[in-house]
Coordinates of C-alpha atoms (C1' of nucleotides) in Angstrom, one line a residue:
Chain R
X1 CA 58.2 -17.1 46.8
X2 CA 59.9 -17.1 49.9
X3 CA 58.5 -18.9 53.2
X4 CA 56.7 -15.8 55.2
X5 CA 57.1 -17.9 58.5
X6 CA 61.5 -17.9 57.7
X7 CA 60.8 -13.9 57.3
X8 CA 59.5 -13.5 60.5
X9 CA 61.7 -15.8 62.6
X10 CA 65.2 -14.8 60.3
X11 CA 64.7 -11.5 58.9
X12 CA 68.3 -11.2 59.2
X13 CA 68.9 -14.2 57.2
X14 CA 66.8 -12.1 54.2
X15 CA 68.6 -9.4 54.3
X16 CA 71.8 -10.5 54.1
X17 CA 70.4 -12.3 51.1
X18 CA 69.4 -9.2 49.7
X19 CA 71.6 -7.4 50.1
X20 CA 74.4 -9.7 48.4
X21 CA 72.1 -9.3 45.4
X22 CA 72.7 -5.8 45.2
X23 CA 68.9 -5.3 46.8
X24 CA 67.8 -2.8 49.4
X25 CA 66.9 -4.9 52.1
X26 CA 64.5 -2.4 53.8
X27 CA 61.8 -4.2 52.3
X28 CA 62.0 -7.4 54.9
X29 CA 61.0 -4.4 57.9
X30 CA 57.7 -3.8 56.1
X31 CA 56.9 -6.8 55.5
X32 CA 57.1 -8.0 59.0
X33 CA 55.3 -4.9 59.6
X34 CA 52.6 -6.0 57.7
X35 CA 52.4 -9.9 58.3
X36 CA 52.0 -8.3 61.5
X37 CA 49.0 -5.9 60.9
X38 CA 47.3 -9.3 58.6
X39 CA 48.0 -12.0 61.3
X40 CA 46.3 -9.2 63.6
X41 CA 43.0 -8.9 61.1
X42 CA 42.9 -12.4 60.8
X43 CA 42.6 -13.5 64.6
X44 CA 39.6 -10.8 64.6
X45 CA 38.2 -12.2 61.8
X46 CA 38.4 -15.8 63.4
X47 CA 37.8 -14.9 66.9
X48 CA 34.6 -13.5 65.6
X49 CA 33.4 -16.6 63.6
X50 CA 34.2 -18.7 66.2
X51 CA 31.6 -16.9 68.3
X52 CA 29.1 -16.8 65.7
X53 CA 29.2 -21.3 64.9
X54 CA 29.2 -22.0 68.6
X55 CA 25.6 -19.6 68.2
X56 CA 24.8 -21.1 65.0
X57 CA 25.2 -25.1 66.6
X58 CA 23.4 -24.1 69.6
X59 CA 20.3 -23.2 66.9
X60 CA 21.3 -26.6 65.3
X61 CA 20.7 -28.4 68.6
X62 CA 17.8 -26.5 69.5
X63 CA 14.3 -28.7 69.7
X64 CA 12.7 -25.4 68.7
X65 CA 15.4 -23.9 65.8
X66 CA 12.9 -20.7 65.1
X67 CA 12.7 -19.3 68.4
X68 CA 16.2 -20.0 69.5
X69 CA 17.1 -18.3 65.8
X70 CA 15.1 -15.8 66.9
X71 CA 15.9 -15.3 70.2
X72 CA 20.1 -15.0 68.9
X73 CA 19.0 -12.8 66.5
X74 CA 20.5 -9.6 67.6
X75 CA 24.0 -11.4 68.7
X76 CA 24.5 -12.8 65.2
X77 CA 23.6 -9.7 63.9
X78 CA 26.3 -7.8 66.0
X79 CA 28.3 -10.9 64.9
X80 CA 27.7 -10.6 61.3
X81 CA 28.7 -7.3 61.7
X82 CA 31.8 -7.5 63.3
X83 CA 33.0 -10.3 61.0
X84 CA 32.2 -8.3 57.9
X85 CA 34.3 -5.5 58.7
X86 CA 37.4 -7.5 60.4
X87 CA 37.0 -9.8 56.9
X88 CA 37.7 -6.3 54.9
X89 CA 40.7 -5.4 56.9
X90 CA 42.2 -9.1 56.2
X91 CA 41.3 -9.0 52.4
X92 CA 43.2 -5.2 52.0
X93 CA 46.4 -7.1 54.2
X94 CA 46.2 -10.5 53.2
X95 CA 49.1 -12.4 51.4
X96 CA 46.6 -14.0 49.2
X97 CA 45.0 -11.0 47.8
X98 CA 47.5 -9.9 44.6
X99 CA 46.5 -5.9 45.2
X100 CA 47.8 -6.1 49.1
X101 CA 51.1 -4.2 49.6
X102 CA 52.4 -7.6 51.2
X103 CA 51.9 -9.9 47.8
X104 CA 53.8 -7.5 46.2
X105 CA 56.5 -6.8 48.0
X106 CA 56.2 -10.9 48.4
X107 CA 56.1 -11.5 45.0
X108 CA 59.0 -9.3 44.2
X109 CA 61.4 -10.6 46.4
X110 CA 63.7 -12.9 44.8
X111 CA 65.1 -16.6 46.3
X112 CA 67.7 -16.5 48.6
X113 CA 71.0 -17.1 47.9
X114 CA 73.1 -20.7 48.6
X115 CA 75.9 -20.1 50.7
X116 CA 77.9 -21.1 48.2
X117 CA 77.7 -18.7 46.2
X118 CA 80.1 -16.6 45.1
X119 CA 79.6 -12.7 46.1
X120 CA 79.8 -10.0 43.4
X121 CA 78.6 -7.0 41.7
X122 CA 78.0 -8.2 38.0
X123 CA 78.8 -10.4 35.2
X124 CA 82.4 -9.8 35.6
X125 CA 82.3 -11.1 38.8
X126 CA 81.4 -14.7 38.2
X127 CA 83.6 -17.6 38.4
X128 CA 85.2 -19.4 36.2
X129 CA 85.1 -23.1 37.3
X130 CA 86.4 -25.0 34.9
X131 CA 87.6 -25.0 31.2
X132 CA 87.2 -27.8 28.7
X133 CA 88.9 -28.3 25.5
X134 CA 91.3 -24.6 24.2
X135 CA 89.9 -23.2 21.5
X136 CA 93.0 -23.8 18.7
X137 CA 94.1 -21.1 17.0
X138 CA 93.1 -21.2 13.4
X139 CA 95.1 -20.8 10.4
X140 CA 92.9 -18.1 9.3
X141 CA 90.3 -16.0 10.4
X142 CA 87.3 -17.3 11.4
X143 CA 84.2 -16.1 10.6
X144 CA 80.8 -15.1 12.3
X145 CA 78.5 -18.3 12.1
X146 CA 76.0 -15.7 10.2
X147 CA 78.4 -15.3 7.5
X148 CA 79.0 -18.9 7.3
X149 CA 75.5 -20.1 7.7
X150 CA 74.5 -17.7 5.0
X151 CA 77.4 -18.8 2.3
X152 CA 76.4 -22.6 3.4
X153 CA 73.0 -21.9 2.7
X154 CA 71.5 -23.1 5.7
X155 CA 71.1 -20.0 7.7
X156 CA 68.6 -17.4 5.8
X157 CA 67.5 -14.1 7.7
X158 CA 66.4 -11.7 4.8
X159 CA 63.4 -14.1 4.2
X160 CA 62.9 -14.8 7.9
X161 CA 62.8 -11.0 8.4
X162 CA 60.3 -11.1 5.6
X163 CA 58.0 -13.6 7.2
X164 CA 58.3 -12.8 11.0
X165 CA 60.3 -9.5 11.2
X166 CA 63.7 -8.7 12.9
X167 CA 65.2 -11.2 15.5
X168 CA 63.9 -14.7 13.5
X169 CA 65.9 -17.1 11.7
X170 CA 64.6 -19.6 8.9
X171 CA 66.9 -22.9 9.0
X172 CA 67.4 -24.3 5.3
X173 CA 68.8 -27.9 4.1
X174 CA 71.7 -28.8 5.6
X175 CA 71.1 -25.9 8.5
X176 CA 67.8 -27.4 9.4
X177 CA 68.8 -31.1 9.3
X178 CA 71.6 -29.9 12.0
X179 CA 69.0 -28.2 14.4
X180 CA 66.8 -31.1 14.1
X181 CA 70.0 -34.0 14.5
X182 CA 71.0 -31.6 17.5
X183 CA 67.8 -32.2 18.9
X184 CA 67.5 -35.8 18.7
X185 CA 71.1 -36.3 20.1
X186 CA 70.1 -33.7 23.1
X187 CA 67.2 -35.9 23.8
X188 CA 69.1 -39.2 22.9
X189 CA 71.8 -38.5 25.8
X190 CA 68.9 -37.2 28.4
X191 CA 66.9 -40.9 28.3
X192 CA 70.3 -42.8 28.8
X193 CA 71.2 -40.3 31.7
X194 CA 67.7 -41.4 33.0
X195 CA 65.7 -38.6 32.1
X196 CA 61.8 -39.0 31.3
X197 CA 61.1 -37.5 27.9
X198 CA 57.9 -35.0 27.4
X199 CA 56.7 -33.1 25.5
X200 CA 54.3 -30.4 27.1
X201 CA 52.3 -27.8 25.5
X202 CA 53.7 -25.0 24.5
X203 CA 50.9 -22.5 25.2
X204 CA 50.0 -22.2 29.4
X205 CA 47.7 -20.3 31.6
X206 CA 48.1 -17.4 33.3
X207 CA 48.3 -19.7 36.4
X208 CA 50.8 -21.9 35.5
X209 CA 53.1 -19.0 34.9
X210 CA 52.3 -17.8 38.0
X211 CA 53.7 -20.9 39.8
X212 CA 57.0 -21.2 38.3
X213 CA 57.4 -17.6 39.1
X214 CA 58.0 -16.1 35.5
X215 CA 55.5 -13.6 35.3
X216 CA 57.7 -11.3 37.6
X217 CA 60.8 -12.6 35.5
X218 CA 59.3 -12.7 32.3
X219 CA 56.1 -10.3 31.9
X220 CA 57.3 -7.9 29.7
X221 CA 58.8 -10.9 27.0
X222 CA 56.6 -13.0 27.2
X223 CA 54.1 -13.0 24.0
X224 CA 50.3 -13.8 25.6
X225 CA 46.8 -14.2 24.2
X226 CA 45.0 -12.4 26.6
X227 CA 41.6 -13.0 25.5
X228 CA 42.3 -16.8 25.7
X229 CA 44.7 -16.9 28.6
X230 CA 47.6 -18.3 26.6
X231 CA 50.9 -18.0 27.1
X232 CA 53.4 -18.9 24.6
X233 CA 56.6 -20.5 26.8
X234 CA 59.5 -18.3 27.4
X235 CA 61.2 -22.2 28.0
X236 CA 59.9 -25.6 28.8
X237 CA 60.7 -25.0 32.3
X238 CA 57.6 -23.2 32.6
X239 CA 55.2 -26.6 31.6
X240 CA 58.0 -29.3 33.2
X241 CA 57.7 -27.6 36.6
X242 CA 54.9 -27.0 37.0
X243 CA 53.6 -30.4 35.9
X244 CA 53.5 -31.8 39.4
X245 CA 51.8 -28.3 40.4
X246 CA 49.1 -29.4 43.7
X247 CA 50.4 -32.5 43.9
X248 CA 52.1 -34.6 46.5
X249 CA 54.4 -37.2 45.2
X250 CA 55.3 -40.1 47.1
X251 CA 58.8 -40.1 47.9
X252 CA 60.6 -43.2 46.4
X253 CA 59.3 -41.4 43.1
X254 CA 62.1 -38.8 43.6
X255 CA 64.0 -37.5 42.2
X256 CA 62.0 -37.0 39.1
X257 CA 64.0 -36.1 36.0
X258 CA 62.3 -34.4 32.8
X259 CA 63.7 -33.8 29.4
X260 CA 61.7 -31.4 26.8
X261 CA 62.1 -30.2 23.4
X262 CA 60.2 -26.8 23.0
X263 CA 60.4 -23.7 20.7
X264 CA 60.6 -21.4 23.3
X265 CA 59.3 -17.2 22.7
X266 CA 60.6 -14.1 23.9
X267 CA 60.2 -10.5 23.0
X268 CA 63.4 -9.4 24.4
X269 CA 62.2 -5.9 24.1
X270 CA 64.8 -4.6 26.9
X271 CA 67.7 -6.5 24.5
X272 CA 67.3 -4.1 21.5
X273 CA 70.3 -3.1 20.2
X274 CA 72.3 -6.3 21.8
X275 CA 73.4 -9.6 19.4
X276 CA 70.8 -8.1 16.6
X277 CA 72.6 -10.3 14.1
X278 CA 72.6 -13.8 13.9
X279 CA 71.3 -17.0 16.0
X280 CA 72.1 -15.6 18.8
X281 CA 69.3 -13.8 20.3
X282 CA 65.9 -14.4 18.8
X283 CA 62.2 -14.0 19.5
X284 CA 61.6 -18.0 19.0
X285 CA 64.3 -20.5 19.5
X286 CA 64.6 -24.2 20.5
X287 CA 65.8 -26.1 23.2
X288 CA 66.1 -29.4 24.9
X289 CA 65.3 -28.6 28.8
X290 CA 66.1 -30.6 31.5
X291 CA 63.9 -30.9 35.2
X292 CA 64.5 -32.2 38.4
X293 CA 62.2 -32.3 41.0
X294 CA 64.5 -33.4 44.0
X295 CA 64.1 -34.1 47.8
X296 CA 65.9 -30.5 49.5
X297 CA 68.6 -32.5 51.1
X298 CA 69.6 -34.0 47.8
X299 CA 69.1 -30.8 45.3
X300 CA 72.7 -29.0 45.7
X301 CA 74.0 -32.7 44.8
X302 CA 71.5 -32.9 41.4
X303 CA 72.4 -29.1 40.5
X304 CA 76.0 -30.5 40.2
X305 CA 74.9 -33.6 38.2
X306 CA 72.5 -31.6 35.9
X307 CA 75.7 -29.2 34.9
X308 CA 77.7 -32.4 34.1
X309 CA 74.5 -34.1 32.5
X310 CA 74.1 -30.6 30.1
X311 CA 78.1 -30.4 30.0
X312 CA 78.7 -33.5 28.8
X313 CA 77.0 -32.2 25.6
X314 CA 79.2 -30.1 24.8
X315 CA 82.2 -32.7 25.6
X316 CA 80.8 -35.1 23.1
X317 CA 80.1 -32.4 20.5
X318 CA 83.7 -31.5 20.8
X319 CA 82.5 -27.7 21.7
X320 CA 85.4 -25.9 23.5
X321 CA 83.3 -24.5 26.5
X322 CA 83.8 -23.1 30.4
X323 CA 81.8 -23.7 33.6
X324 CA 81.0 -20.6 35.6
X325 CA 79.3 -20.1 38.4
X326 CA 77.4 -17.0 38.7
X327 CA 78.1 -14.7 41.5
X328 CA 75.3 -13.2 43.6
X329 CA 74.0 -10.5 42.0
X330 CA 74.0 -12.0 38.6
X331 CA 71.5 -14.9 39.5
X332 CA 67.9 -14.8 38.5
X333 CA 65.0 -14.0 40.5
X334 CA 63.8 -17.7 41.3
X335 CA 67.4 -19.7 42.0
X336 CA 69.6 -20.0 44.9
X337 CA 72.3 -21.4 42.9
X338 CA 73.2 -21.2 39.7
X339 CA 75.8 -22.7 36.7
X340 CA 76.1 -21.1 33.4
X341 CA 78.0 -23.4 30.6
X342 CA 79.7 -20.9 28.3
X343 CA 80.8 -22.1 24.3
X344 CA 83.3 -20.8 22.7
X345 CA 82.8 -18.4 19.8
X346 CA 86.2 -18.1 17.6
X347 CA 84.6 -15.2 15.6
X348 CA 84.2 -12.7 18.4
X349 CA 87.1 -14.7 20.6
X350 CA 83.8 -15.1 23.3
X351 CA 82.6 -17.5 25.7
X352 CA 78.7 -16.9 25.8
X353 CA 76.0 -18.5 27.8
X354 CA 74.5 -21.7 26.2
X355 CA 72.5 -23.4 29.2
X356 CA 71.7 -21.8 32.7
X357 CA 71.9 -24.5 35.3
X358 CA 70.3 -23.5 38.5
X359 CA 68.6 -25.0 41.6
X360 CA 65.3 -23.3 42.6
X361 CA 65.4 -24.9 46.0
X362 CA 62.0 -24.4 47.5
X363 CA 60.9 -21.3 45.5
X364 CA 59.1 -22.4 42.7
X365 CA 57.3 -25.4 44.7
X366 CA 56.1 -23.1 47.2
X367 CA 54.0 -21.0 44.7
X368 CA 52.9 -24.0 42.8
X369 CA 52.5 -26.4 45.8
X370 CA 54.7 -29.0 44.7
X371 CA 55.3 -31.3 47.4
X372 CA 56.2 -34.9 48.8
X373 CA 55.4 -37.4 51.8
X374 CA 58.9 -39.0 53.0
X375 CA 56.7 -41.2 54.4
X376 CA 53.3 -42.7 53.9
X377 CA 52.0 -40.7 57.0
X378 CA 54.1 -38.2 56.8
X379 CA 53.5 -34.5 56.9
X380 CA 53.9 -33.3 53.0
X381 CA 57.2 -31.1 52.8
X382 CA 58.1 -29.1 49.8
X383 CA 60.4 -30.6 46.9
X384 CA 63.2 -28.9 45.2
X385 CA 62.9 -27.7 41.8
X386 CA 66.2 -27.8 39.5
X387 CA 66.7 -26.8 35.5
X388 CA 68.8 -26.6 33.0
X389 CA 69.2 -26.2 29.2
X390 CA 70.5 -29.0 27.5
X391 CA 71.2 -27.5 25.2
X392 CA 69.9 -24.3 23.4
X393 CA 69.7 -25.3 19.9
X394 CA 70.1 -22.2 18.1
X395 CA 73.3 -21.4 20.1
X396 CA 75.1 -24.9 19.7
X397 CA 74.4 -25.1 16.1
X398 CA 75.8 -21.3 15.8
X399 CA 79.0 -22.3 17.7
X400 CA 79.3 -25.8 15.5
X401 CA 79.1 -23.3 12.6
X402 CA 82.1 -21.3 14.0
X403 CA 84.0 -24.0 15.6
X404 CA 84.2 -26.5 12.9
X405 CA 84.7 -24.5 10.1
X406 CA 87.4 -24.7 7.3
X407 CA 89.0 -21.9 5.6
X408 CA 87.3 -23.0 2.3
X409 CA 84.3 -22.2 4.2
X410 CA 83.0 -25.5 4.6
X411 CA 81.8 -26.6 7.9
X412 CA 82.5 -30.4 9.3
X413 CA 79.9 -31.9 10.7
X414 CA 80.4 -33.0 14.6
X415 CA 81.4 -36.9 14.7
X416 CA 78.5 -37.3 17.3
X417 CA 76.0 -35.9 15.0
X418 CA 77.1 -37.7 12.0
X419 CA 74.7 -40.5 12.5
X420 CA 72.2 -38.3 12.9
X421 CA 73.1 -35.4 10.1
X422 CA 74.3 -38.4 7.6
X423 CA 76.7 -36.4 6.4
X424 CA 80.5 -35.4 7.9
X425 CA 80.6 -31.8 5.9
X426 CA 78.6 -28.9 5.4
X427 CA 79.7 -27.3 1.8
X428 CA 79.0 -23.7 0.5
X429 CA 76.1 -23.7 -2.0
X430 CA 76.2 -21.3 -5.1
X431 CA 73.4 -18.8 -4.6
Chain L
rG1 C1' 30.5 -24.4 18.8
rG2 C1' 25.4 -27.2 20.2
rA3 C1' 22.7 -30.9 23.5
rG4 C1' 22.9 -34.0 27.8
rA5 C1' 25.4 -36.2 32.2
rG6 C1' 28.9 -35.3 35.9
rG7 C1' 33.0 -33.0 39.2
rU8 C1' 33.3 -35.2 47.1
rG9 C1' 39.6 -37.3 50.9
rG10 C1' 45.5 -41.3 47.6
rC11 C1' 41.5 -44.2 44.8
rA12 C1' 36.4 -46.0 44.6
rG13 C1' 31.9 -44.1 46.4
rA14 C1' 27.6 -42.4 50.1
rG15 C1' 25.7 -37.9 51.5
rU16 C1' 19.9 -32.8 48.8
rG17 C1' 19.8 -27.2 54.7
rG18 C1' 21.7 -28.2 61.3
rU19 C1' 28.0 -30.7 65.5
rC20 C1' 29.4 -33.5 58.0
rG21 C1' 35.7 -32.3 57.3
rA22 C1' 32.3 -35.7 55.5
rA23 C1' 29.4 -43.0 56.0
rU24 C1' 31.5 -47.4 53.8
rG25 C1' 35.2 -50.1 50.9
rC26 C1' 40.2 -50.3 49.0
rA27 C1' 45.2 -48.5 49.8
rC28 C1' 48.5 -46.9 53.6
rU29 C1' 50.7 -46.8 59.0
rC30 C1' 51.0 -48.9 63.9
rG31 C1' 49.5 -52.9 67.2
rC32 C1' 47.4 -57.9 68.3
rU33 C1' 47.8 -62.7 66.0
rU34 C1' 52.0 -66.1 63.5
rG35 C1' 57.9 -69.9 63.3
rG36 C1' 57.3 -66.1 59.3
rA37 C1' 53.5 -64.3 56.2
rA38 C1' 48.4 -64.0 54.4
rA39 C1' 43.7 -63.7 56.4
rG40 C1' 41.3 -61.9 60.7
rC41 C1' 40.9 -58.3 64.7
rG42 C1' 41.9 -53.3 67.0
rA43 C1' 43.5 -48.2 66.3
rG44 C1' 45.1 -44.4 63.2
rC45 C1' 45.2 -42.0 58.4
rA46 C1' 43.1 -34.9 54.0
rG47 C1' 45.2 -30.1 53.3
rA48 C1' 46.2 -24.9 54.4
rG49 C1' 46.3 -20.9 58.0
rG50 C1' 46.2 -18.6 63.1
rU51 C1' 47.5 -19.3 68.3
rG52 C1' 51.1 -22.1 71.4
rA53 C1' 57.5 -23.8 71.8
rU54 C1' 58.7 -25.7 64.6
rG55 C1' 54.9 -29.9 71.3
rA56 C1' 49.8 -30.9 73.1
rG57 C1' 45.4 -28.5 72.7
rC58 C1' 42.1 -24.8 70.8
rC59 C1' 40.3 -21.9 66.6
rU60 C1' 39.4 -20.5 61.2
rC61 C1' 39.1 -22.0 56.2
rU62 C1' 38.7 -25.8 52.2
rC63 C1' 33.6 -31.2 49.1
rG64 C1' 36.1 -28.2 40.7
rG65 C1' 36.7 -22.2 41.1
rG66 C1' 34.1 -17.6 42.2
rA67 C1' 29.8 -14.8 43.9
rG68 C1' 25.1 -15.2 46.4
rU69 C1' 20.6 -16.9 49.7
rU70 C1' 20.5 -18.4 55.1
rC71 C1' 21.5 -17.9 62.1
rG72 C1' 23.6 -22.3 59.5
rA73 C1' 25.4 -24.8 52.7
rA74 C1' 29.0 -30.7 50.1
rU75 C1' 23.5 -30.0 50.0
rC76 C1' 19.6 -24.2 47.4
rU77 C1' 20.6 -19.9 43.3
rC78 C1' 23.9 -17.5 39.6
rC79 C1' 28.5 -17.2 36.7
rC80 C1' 32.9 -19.7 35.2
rC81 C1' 36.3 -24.0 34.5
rC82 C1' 37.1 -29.0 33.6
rU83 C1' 35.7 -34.3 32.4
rC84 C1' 32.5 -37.9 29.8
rU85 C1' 28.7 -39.2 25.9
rC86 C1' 26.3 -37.6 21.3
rC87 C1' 26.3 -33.9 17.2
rG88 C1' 29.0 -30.2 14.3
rC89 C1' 33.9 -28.7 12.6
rC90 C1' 38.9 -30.2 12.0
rA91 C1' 44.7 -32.3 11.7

RNA sequence: GGAGAGGUGGCAGAGUGGUCGAAUGCACUCGCUUGGAAAGCGAGCAGAGGUGAUGAGCCUCUCGGGAGUUCGAAUCUCCCCCUCUCCGCCA
């Protein structure tokens, strides 16, 4: 959520924003027209209340309470009145209340944009910033990692589809020893680069959605209990943020850095039709996500060391993989900033996404009141909130499949992973 | 799920209808003291919002959350949530 004071005093400043999104900015005009008409409520309301506690303490003092009540009587009644009606118009106007055409249009408004970044249209738009390790051109043709995975036996979706339906995956052997070695080393390399391992629940409130601002982003994929207020995580970001949610942290505690492993769970219903087969794109999938919760002076500076943190991964895996940076109107709803880290798929000759790096600035901490004291007297200010993946499991053991594999159809196992797979090759399985 | 106890400021812990946003202690900040420190002494120290100049001051709201009674609620009533103890169930 954006800071209603920074609308008022630099509207422009919003929609300029906006509008490098690709978002009609005539939204920032209504709401200052109706901060306006709230703020206007509220000093009613307040003026009025004011009068009726001066009345109320002057009872308090009296030596005879009933007959000064009594004698008041008719002013606190005109009082009561007044406040009543005033307190209506500020509930109908008020920020706070989710039905008022100012939470909305509130709510909907996404982050505002870094300077940095780059301006576009779309995904075609976003820059390339650097490239690590050329793919090499293979002496034959390489395959889909679902063809692989499948002759490897490691990789079965006709009983998945059987258990679960379309868009899940069942990992066997070989397959799930990978996901599970990719896991640990993800986790491995996050504690030596300092990173605090957790592991959070995987089913949150309503109102912890709310404050890391994925009910806008998410609601239609999410999958949710209802009855029981449980929501199954779309990604770990979700419990990791918001862990520190109504708290103020003392500021030699920052920056806080989080690492998670989480099945995460999406129903990607606006997706059908896109990456049906394969790893790729699936209704529960695994990741290791990393957090930083960051003073805002240092955040742009930990957005660039949580890219190299989750690229890094990729280096040592020996994945062939591009930074980009995404240009303006292809970043989500709650960053200012973000990096995508792009693998290399031989089979389709792709880069695709395999960890969104971005910094939230003050946008998620605002809604969930996540904030620090510089000093021990000092005024709490609000912290940054960063995330990454690092890495998507599903994705990185997909583009091992297609990277590393042999024209006999084997597949060789990563030399970082080999401690933790205990084995240097993957070989196909007669079925 | 059942029974009981309880949720107050960073922490501990008073407060059962009238200037209580809240005693006291600890922690913390500043000052005095000291060669320096500790102790001691003095002062300060919750958050959010409105109004002002992103100042001072003033005002409103907040004692787990919500509704209610009352001129007035931390204090009384109702609902919900959470924690602890015991029982049941379970991994």
């Amino acid at each position: 959520m954006l800071d209603i004071v920074l609308i008022r005093r630099d509207p422009e400043r919003v929609r300029r924003s906006a509008k490098r999104r690709g978002i009609d900015p005539s939204f920032v005009d209504d709401v200052l027209r109706l901060d306006a008409e709230y703020r206007s409520a509220l000093t009613d309301v307040e003026r009025a209340k004011a009068e009726k506690n001066a009345l109320s303490a002057q009872i308090g003092r009296a030596a005879d309470k009933a007959t000064a009540a009594r004698e008041l009587r008719p002013k606190l009644d005109a009082l009561s009145a007044e406040i009543a009606g005033a307190e209506e118009r500020v509930r109908a106007s008020a920020p706070e209340t989710p039905q008022s055409r100012l939470a909305e249009l509130l709510t909907q408004t996404p982050n505002l944009l870094d300077e940095s970044v780059p301006d576009g249209t779309g995904e075609a738009e976003n820059v390339v910033l650097r490239t690590s390790g050329e793919p090499e051109p293979l002496a034959f043709a390489p395959k889909p990692h679902y063809e692989i995975g499948e002759r490897l036996g490691v990789l079965d979706f006709e009983r998945a589809t059987k258990l679960s339906g379309s868009r899940f995956t069942v990992l066997m052997g070989g397959g799930a020893r990978l996901a599970r070695a990719l896991v640990d080393f993800f986790l491995d390399r996050a504690a030596r680069s300092g990173y605090v391992e957790v592991a959070p629940p995987f089913l949150v409130t309503r109102q912890t959605m709310w404050w890391t601002g994925q009910l806008s982003k998410f609601s239609d994929a999410m999958f949710v209990d209802p009855e029981a207020d449980a929501f199954m995580i779309p990604t770990s970001e979700v419990p990791l943020t918001a862990l520190h949610a109504n708290e103020i942290l003392a500021a030699d505690r920052l920056p806080l850095k989080y690492a998670a492993y989480s099945p995460c769970f999406r129903k990607e219903a606006g997706a059908a039709g896109k990456d049906t087969r394969g790893l790729i794109r699936q209704h529960q999938f695994e990741k290791v996500e990393l957090v930083w919760v960051t003073a805002p002076e240092r955040s742009m500076e930990a957005l660039e060391r949580l890219t190299l943190d989750a690229q890094s991964l990729l280096e040592e895996l020996e994945l062939p993989h591009r930074v980009v940076a995404l240009c303006s109107a292809d970043i989500g709803f709650s960053p200012a900033k973000t990096y995508d880290l792009e693998v290399w798929f031989p089979a389709q000759g792709v880069y695709r996404e395999i960890s969104s790096c971005s910094n939230c600035t003050d946008f998620q901490a605002r809604r969930a009141h996540i904030r620090f004291r510089r000093e021990p007297n000092a005024k709490p200010e609000l912290a940054h909130t960063l995330n990454g993946s690092g890495l998507a499991v599903g994705r990185a053991l997909a583009a091992i499949l297609e990277n590393f594999q042999e024209a006999d159809g084997s597949v060789r196992v990563p030399r970082a992973l080999r401690s933790y797979v205990g084995t240097e090759k993957l070989t196909p399985v007669e079925r």
